[in-house]
Amino acid sequence: MRVLVTGASGFIGGVVTDALAAEGHAVTAMVRDHSSAPAFAPGVEVVAADLLDPRQLAAAGVARGFDGVCHLAALTRVRESRMAPLRYFQANLTGTVNLLTALEIGTERTGVAPAFVFGSSCAVYGDVDLTGVPESRPPDPSNPYGASKLAAERLLSHQAGTGLVGAVILRSFNVAGAVAGHYDRDDSRIIPAAIAVASGRRDVFRVNGDGHALREYVHVGDMAAAYHAALAAATPGRCSVFNVGSGVGVSIVEVLAAVGRVSGRPVRRVHCPPVPEPKALIGDSRRIRTELGWGSPRSSIDRIVTDAWRFGRAAGGTGVPPRQRNVPIIT
């Protein structure tokens, strides 16, 4: 397949790009600028474009026509979205509108309706306190990030109804871990934050409450496999939704313990007052396992942390540069 990956300079996007190239697909990686592009697998075409600028999308050749698209370009920070809702809707909704518009031109030229896999989030469900959240649960996002993702989902569903794309929506939970050449650089997320403390780049990990809130984690390599399976399953005129997660709840305390075991270094922590948040947010991913044959063999917390430490360290991401003192890490 000729596959376009947006957001290819991001953590998940880079892994998806290389995984698709390894499977023999002709991959075009879209980044915002060439300076942000990681070293992709040999043969990957790299184009630069801002999804908010249709002229840049045209110059990058998006309208040439593709067999498949993995749309991962997005803004993703929940707390930040509350301070900048317009920015999040522009990036996550308007960017998707512009991408679909360019792809529609390509379909008109080539007659090929692409398989479109959209990277969504469990944030569309809202602040649910449940174990086993199914795809059938009515979405109720509680922040602009989740609301912008849900708006893009609904747009994509309507566009699929025209027959111009075949859509698959992947609602991921917490994607973590690493593969060779790609690790998560965002220290605002739980596992990178804990590794930053263990490696000496941060002073302390701040835990809200007792640290027993449960979340699930999926290895980025398993997540990439979900994109590959979804591309093969997309059918023009249809839109399918799948949760993607391990189904195993892990507490913050257990994450910190895993980082300590893997690194051989304790994760210094302090406990802060609790904040309103679900005590458990664990999805039901049985549907993608049954219908697409997807699995998550790498998604144990020990494997995720081991790979995050190993490959991040190999890439210089868990070394010990000058310490950043008094930097809050809130989870």
CSV table of C-alpha atoms in Angstrom, one decimal:
chain,number,residue,atom,x,y,z
A,1,MET,CA,0.0,0.0,0.0
A,2,ARG,CA,0.9,3.6,-0.5
A,3,VAL,CA,0.4,5.0,3.0
A,4,LEU,CA,0.6,8.5,4.4
A,5,VAL,CA,1.4,8.9,8.1
A,6,THR,CA,0.7,12.3,9.6
A,7,GLY,CA,2.3,13.3,12.9
A,8,ALA,CA,5.3,11.1,11.9
A,9,SER,CA,7.7,13.0,14.0
A,10,GLY,CA,5.8,12.1,17.1
A,11,PHE,CA,6.4,9.2,19.4
A,12,ILE,CA,3.7,6.9,18.1
A,13,GLY,CA,3.8,8.3,14.6
A,14,GLY,CA,7.5,7.4,14.2
A,15,VAL,CA,7.0,3.9,15.3
A,16,VAL,CA,4.0,3.4,13.0
A,17,THR,CA,6.0,4.8,10.1
A,18,ASP,CA,8.9,2.4,10.6
A,19,ALA,CA,6.6,-0.6,11.3
A,20,LEU,CA,4.7,0.0,8.1
A,21,ALA,CA,7.9,0.4,6.1
A,22,ALA,CA,9.2,-2.9,7.6
A,23,GLU,CA,6.1,-4.6,6.3
A,24,GLY,CA,6.9,-3.5,2.8
A,25,HIS,CA,4.5,-0.6,2.3
A,26,ALA,CA,5.5,2.6,0.5
A,27,VAL,CA,5.3,5.1,3.3
A,28,THR,CA,5.2,8.9,3.2
A,29,ALA,CA,5.9,10.5,6.6
A,30,MET,CA,4.4,13.9,7.1
A,31,VAL,CA,6.1,16.2,9.6
A,32,ARG,CA,5.6,19.9,10.4
A,33,ASP,CA,9.2,20.7,9.4
A,34,HIS,CA,12.1,18.7,8.2
A,35,SER,CA,14.2,19.6,11.3
A,36,SER,CA,11.8,17.8,13.5
A,37,ALA,CA,11.9,14.5,11.6
A,38,PRO,CA,13.6,11.5,13.3
A,39,ALA,CA,15.7,9.1,11.3
A,40,PHE,CA,13.1,6.9,9.6
A,41,ALA,CA,13.7,3.5,8.0
A,42,PRO,CA,15.3,3.5,4.6
A,43,GLY,CA,12.9,4.2,1.7
A,44,VAL,CA,10.5,6.4,3.8
A,45,GLU,CA,9.6,9.6,1.9
A,46,VAL,CA,9.5,12.6,4.2
A,47,VAL,CA,7.3,15.6,3.4
A,48,ALA,CA,6.8,18.8,5.5
A,49,ALA,CA,3.4,20.4,5.8
A,50,ASP,CA,1.2,22.1,8.4
A,51,LEU,CA,-2.3,20.6,8.4
A,52,LEU,CA,-3.7,24.1,9.1
A,53,ASP,CA,-2.4,25.3,5.7
A,54,PRO,CA,-4.1,23.7,2.7
A,55,ARG,CA,-1.5,25.2,0.4
A,56,GLN,CA,1.3,23.3,2.2
A,57,LEU,CA,-0.7,20.1,2.0
A,58,ALA,CA,-1.0,20.6,-1.8
A,59,ALA,CA,2.7,21.3,-2.1
A,60,ALA,CA,3.4,18.1,-0.1
A,61,GLY,CA,1.5,16.0,-2.6
A,62,VAL,CA,-1.3,14.9,-0.3
A,63,ALA,CA,-3.8,15.1,-3.2
A,64,ARG,CA,-1.8,12.7,-5.3
A,65,GLY,CA,-3.8,9.8,-3.8
A,66,PHE,CA,-3.0,7.2,-1.2
A,67,ASP,CA,-4.2,3.7,-0.5
A,68,GLY,CA,-4.1,4.3,3.2
A,69,VAL,CA,-3.7,7.1,5.8
A,70,CYS,CA,-2.7,6.9,9.5
A,71,HIS,CA,-3.7,10.2,11.0
A,72,LEU,CA,-1.7,10.8,14.2
A,73,ALA,CA,-1.0,14.5,14.0
A,74,ALA,CA,-2.6,16.2,17.0
A,75,LEU,CA,-2.2,18.2,20.2
A,76,THR,CA,-2.7,15.8,23.1
A,77,ARG,CA,-2.3,17.4,26.6
A,78,VAL,CA,-5.4,17.4,28.6
A,79,ARG,CA,-4.5,20.1,31.1
A,80,GLU,CA,-3.1,22.4,28.3
A,81,SER,CA,-6.3,22.0,26.3
A,82,ARG,CA,-8.3,23.6,29.1
A,83,MET,CA,-6.1,26.7,28.8
A,84,ALA,CA,-6.2,26.8,25.0
A,85,PRO,CA,-9.4,25.2,23.7
A,86,LEU,CA,-9.4,27.1,20.4
A,87,ARG,CA,-5.8,25.9,19.6
A,88,TYR,CA,-6.9,22.3,20.3
A,89,PHE,CA,-9.9,22.4,18.1
A,90,GLN,CA,-7.9,24.1,15.3
A,91,ALA,CA,-5.2,21.4,15.4
A,92,ASN,CA,-7.4,18.3,16.0
A,93,LEU,CA,-10.6,19.2,14.1
A,94,THR,CA,-9.7,21.8,11.5
A,95,GLY,CA,-6.5,19.9,10.7
A,96,THR,CA,-8.5,16.8,10.1
A,97,VAL,CA,-11.0,18.7,7.8
A,98,ASN,CA,-8.1,20.0,5.7
A,99,LEU,CA,-6.5,16.5,5.5
A,100,LEU,CA,-9.8,14.9,4.4
A,101,THR,CA,-10.4,17.7,1.8
A,102,ALA,CA,-7.0,17.1,0.2
A,103,LEU,CA,-7.5,13.3,0.2
A,104,GLU,CA,-10.9,13.8,-1.4
A,105,ILE,CA,-9.2,15.5,-4.3
A,106,GLY,CA,-6.9,12.5,-4.6
A,107,THR,CA,-9.8,10.1,-4.6
A,108,GLU,CA,-11.5,12.1,-7.4
A,109,ARG,CA,-8.2,11.9,-9.4
A,110,THR,CA,-7.4,8.2,-8.9
A,111,GLY,CA,-10.7,6.6,-8.0
A,112,VAL,CA,-9.1,5.1,-4.9
A,113,ALA,CA,-10.9,5.6,-1.6
A,114,PRO,CA,-8.2,5.4,1.0
A,115,ALA,CA,-8.3,3.4,4.3
A,116,PHE,CA,-8.2,6.1,6.9
A,117,VAL,CA,-7.1,5.1,10.4
A,118,PHE,CA,-7.7,7.9,13.0
A,119,GLY,CA,-5.7,8.0,16.2
A,120,SER,CA,-8.3,9.0,18.8
A,121,SER,CA,-8.3,8.6,22.6
A,122,CYS,CA,-10.0,7.2,25.6
A,123,ALA,CA,-10.5,10.9,26.6
A,124,VAL,CA,-13.7,10.9,24.5
A,125,TYR,CA,-15.4,8.8,27.3
A,126,GLY,CA,-14.9,11.5,29.9
A,127,ASP,CA,-14.2,11.1,33.6
A,128,VAL,CA,-15.6,7.6,33.9
A,129,ASP,CA,-14.7,5.5,36.9
A,130,LEU,CA,-15.1,2.1,35.4
A,131,THR,CA,-13.3,-1.1,34.5
A,132,GLY,CA,-14.0,-2.5,31.1
A,133,VAL,CA,-15.2,0.6,29.2
A,134,PRO,CA,-16.8,-0.6,25.9
A,135,GLU,CA,-16.9,1.2,22.6
A,136,SER,CA,-20.7,1.3,22.9
A,137,ARG,CA,-20.5,3.6,25.9
A,138,PRO,CA,-21.8,7.1,24.9
A,139,PRO,CA,-18.9,9.5,24.7
A,140,ASP,CA,-18.9,12.4,27.2
A,141,PRO,CA,-15.6,14.2,27.1
A,142,SER,CA,-14.8,16.4,30.0
A,143,ASN,CA,-12.0,18.6,28.5
A,144,PRO,CA,-11.3,20.3,25.1
A,145,TYR,CA,-8.8,17.7,24.1
A,146,GLY,CA,-11.3,14.9,24.3
A,147,ALA,CA,-14.1,17.0,22.8
A,148,SER,CA,-11.9,17.9,19.8
A,149,LYS,CA,-11.1,14.3,19.2
A,150,LEU,CA,-14.7,13.3,19.4
A,151,ALA,CA,-15.6,16.1,16.9
A,152,ALA,CA,-13.0,14.7,14.5
A,153,GLU,CA,-14.4,11.2,15.0
A,154,ARG,CA,-17.9,12.3,14.1
A,155,LEU,CA,-16.6,14.2,11.0
A,156,LEU,CA,-14.8,11.1,9.9
A,157,SER,CA,-17.8,9.0,10.3
A,158,HIS,CA,-19.9,11.3,8.1
A,159,GLN,CA,-17.1,11.4,5.5
A,160,ALA,CA,-17.0,7.6,5.5
A,161,GLY,CA,-20.7,7.6,4.8
A,162,THR,CA,-20.0,9.3,1.4
A,163,GLY,CA,-17.9,6.2,0.3
A,164,LEU,CA,-14.8,8.4,-0.2
A,165,VAL,CA,-12.9,6.8,2.6
A,166,GLY,CA,-13.0,3.6,4.7
A,167,ALA,CA,-12.5,4.7,8.3
A,168,VAL,CA,-11.3,3.0,11.4
A,169,ILE,CA,-11.1,4.9,14.7
A,170,LEU,CA,-8.6,3.7,17.3
A,171,ARG,CA,-9.3,4.9,20.8
A,172,SER,CA,-6.0,4.4,22.7
A,173,PHE,CA,-5.4,4.5,26.4
A,174,ASN,CA,-1.9,5.2,27.7
A,175,VAL,CA,0.7,4.4,25.0
A,176,ALA,CA,4.2,3.9,26.4
A,177,GLY,CA,7.4,1.9,26.1
A,178,ALA,CA,9.9,2.3,23.2
A,179,VAL,CA,11.4,0.6,20.2
A,180,ALA,CA,14.8,1.1,18.7
A,181,GLY,CA,15.1,4.7,17.4
A,182,HIS,CA,11.9,5.9,19.0
A,183,TYR,CA,11.2,6.7,22.7
A,184,ASP,CA,8.7,9.0,24.4
A,185,ARG,CA,10.4,12.4,25.1
A,186,ASP,CA,7.4,13.9,26.9
A,187,ASP,CA,8.2,14.1,30.6
A,188,SER,CA,4.7,15.2,31.4
A,189,ARG,CA,3.6,11.6,31.0
A,190,ILE,CA,3.8,9.2,33.8
A,191,ILE,CA,6.4,6.7,32.7
A,192,PRO,CA,8.8,9.2,31.1
A,193,ALA,CA,8.4,11.3,34.2
A,194,ALA,CA,9.3,8.4,36.5
A,195,ILE,CA,12.3,7.5,34.3
A,196,ALA,CA,13.4,11.2,34.4
A,197,VAL,CA,13.5,11.0,38.2
A,198,ALA,CA,15.3,7.6,38.3
A,199,SER,CA,17.9,8.9,35.8
A,200,GLY,CA,18.6,12.1,37.8
A,201,ARG,CA,17.1,14.5,35.3
A,202,ARG,CA,14.3,15.5,37.7
A,203,ASP,CA,14.3,15.7,41.5
A,204,VAL,CA,11.1,14.2,42.5
A,205,PHE,CA,7.9,12.5,41.2
A,206,ARG,CA,4.8,14.2,42.7
A,207,VAL,CA,1.9,11.8,43.3
A,208,ASN,CA,-1.7,13.1,43.6
A,209,GLY,CA,-3.3,11.3,46.5
A,210,ASP,CA,-2.3,7.7,47.5
A,211,GLY,CA,-1.1,6.7,44.1
A,212,HIS,CA,-3.6,3.8,43.8
A,213,ALA,CA,-5.6,5.1,40.8
A,214,LEU,CA,-5.6,2.4,38.1
A,215,ARG,CA,-4.7,3.1,34.4
A,216,GLU,CA,-3.9,0.7,31.6
A,217,TYR,CA,-0.8,0.9,29.4
A,218,VAL,CA,-0.2,-0.4,25.9
A,219,HIS,CA,3.2,-0.8,24.4
A,220,VAL,CA,3.9,1.5,21.4
A,221,GLY,CA,4.9,-1.5,19.3
A,222,ASP,CA,1.6,-3.2,20.0
A,223,MET,CA,-0.1,0.1,19.2
A,224,ALA,CA,1.7,0.3,15.8
A,225,ALA,CA,0.4,-3.3,15.1
A,226,ALA,CA,-3.1,-2.0,15.7
A,227,TYR,CA,-2.7,0.6,13.0
A,228,HIS,CA,-1.4,-2.0,10.6
A,229,ALA,CA,-4.4,-4.3,11.3
A,230,ALA,CA,-6.8,-1.4,11.0
A,231,LEU,CA,-5.5,-0.4,7.5
A,232,ALA,CA,-6.2,-3.9,6.3
A,233,ALA,CA,-9.7,-3.9,7.8
A,234,ALA,CA,-11.0,-0.5,6.6
A,235,THR,CA,-13.8,-0.7,4.1
A,236,PRO,CA,-15.0,2.3,1.9
A,237,GLY,CA,-18.3,3.6,3.2
A,238,ARG,CA,-17.9,2.2,6.7
A,239,CYS,CA,-16.6,3.6,10.0
A,240,SER,CA,-15.5,1.3,12.8
A,241,VAL,CA,-14.4,2.1,16.3
A,242,PHE,CA,-12.0,0.1,18.5
A,243,ASN,CA,-10.5,0.5,21.9
A,244,VAL,CA,-6.8,-0.3,22.0
A,245,GLY,CA,-5.4,-1.3,25.4
A,246,SER,CA,-4.0,-4.1,27.5
A,247,GLY,CA,-7.0,-4.4,29.7
A,248,VAL,CA,-4.7,-4.6,32.8
A,249,GLY,CA,-5.0,-1.9,35.4
A,250,VAL,CA,-1.7,-0.6,36.9
A,251,SER,CA,-1.5,1.9,39.7
A,252,ILE,CA,1.0,4.8,39.9
A,253,VAL,CA,2.7,3.1,42.8
A,254,GLU,CA,3.2,-0.1,40.7
A,255,VAL,CA,4.6,2.0,37.8
A,256,LEU,CA,7.1,3.6,40.1
A,257,ALA,CA,8.1,0.2,41.5
A,258,ALA,CA,8.6,-1.1,38.0
A,259,VAL,CA,10.9,1.8,37.1
A,260,GLY,CA,12.8,1.2,40.3
A,261,ARG,CA,13.3,-2.5,39.4
A,262,VAL,CA,14.3,-1.9,35.9
A,263,SER,CA,16.7,1.0,36.5
A,264,GLY,CA,18.1,-0.2,39.8
A,265,ARG,CA,17.4,3.2,41.2
A,266,PRO,CA,14.6,4.3,43.5
A,267,VAL,CA,12.1,6.9,42.2
A,268,ARG,CA,12.0,9.6,44.8
A,269,ARG,CA,8.4,10.8,45.3
A,270,VAL,CA,6.2,13.0,47.4
A,271,HIS,CA,2.5,12.7,47.9
A,272,CYS,CA,0.3,15.7,47.2
A,273,PRO,CA,-3.4,16.3,48.0
A,274,PRO,CA,-5.7,14.2,45.7
A,275,VAL,CA,-7.3,15.8,42.7
A,276,PRO,CA,-10.7,14.8,41.1
A,277,GLU,CA,-10.0,12.0,38.8
A,278,PRO,CA,-11.3,8.5,38.1
A,279,LYS,CA,-10.1,5.8,40.4
A,280,ALA,CA,-9.9,3.4,37.5
A,281,LEU,CA,-10.0,3.9,33.7
A,282,ILE,CA,-9.6,0.6,31.9
A,283,GLY,CA,-11.0,-0.2,28.5
A,284,ASP,CA,-12.6,-3.2,27.0
A,285,SER,CA,-10.5,-4.1,24.0
A,286,ARG,CA,-12.0,-7.5,23.2
A,287,ARG,CA,-13.5,-6.3,20.0
A,288,ILE,CA,-10.2,-5.4,18.3
A,289,ARG,CA,-8.8,-8.7,19.4
A,290,THR,CA,-11.7,-10.7,18.1
A,291,GLU,CA,-12.5,-8.8,14.9
A,292,LEU,CA,-9.0,-7.7,13.8
A,293,GLY,CA,-6.9,-10.5,15.5
A,294,TRP,CA,-4.8,-7.9,17.3
A,295,GLY,CA,-2.9,-8.7,20.4
A,296,SER,CA,-0.7,-7.0,23.0
A,297,PRO,CA,2.2,-9.4,23.8
A,298,ARG,CA,4.5,-6.5,24.8
A,299,SER,CA,2.2,-4.6,27.0
A,300,SER,CA,3.1,-5.8,30.5
A,301,ILE,CA,4.3,-2.9,32.7
A,302,ASP,CA,7.7,-4.5,33.1
A,303,ARG,CA,8.2,-4.9,29.4
A,304,ILE,CA,7.0,-1.4,28.7
A,305,VAL,CA,9.3,0.1,31.4
A,306,THR,CA,12.3,-2.1,30.3
A,307,ASP,CA,12.0,-0.9,26.7
A,308,ALA,CA,11.5,2.7,27.7
A,309,TRP,CA,14.6,2.6,29.8
A,310,ARG,CA,16.7,0.6,27.4
A,311,PHE,CA,15.9,2.3,24.1
A,312,GLY,CA,15.7,5.8,25.7
A,313,ARG,CA,19.1,5.3,27.3
A,314,ALA,CA,20.6,4.0,24.0
A,315,ALA,CA,19.3,7.2,22.3
A,316,GLY,CA,20.6,9.5,25.1
A,317,GLY,CA,17.2,10.1,26.5
A,318,THR,CA,17.8,8.7,30.0
A,319,GLY,CA,21.3,10.0,30.6
A,320,VAL,CA,22.1,12.4,33.4
A,321,PRO,CA,22.2,16.0,32.1
A,322,PRO,CA,22.1,18.9,34.5
A,323,ARG,CA,19.4,18.5,37.0
A,324,GLN,CA,16.1,20.4,36.7
A,325,ARG,CA,15.2,21.3,40.3
A,326,ASN,CA,11.8,22.1,41.7
A,327,VAL,CA,10.0,21.0,38.5
A,328,PRO,CA,6.6,19.7,39.4
A,329,ILE,CA,5.6,16.4,37.9
A,330,ILE,CA,1.9,15.9,38.6
A,331,THR,CA,0.1,12.6,37.8
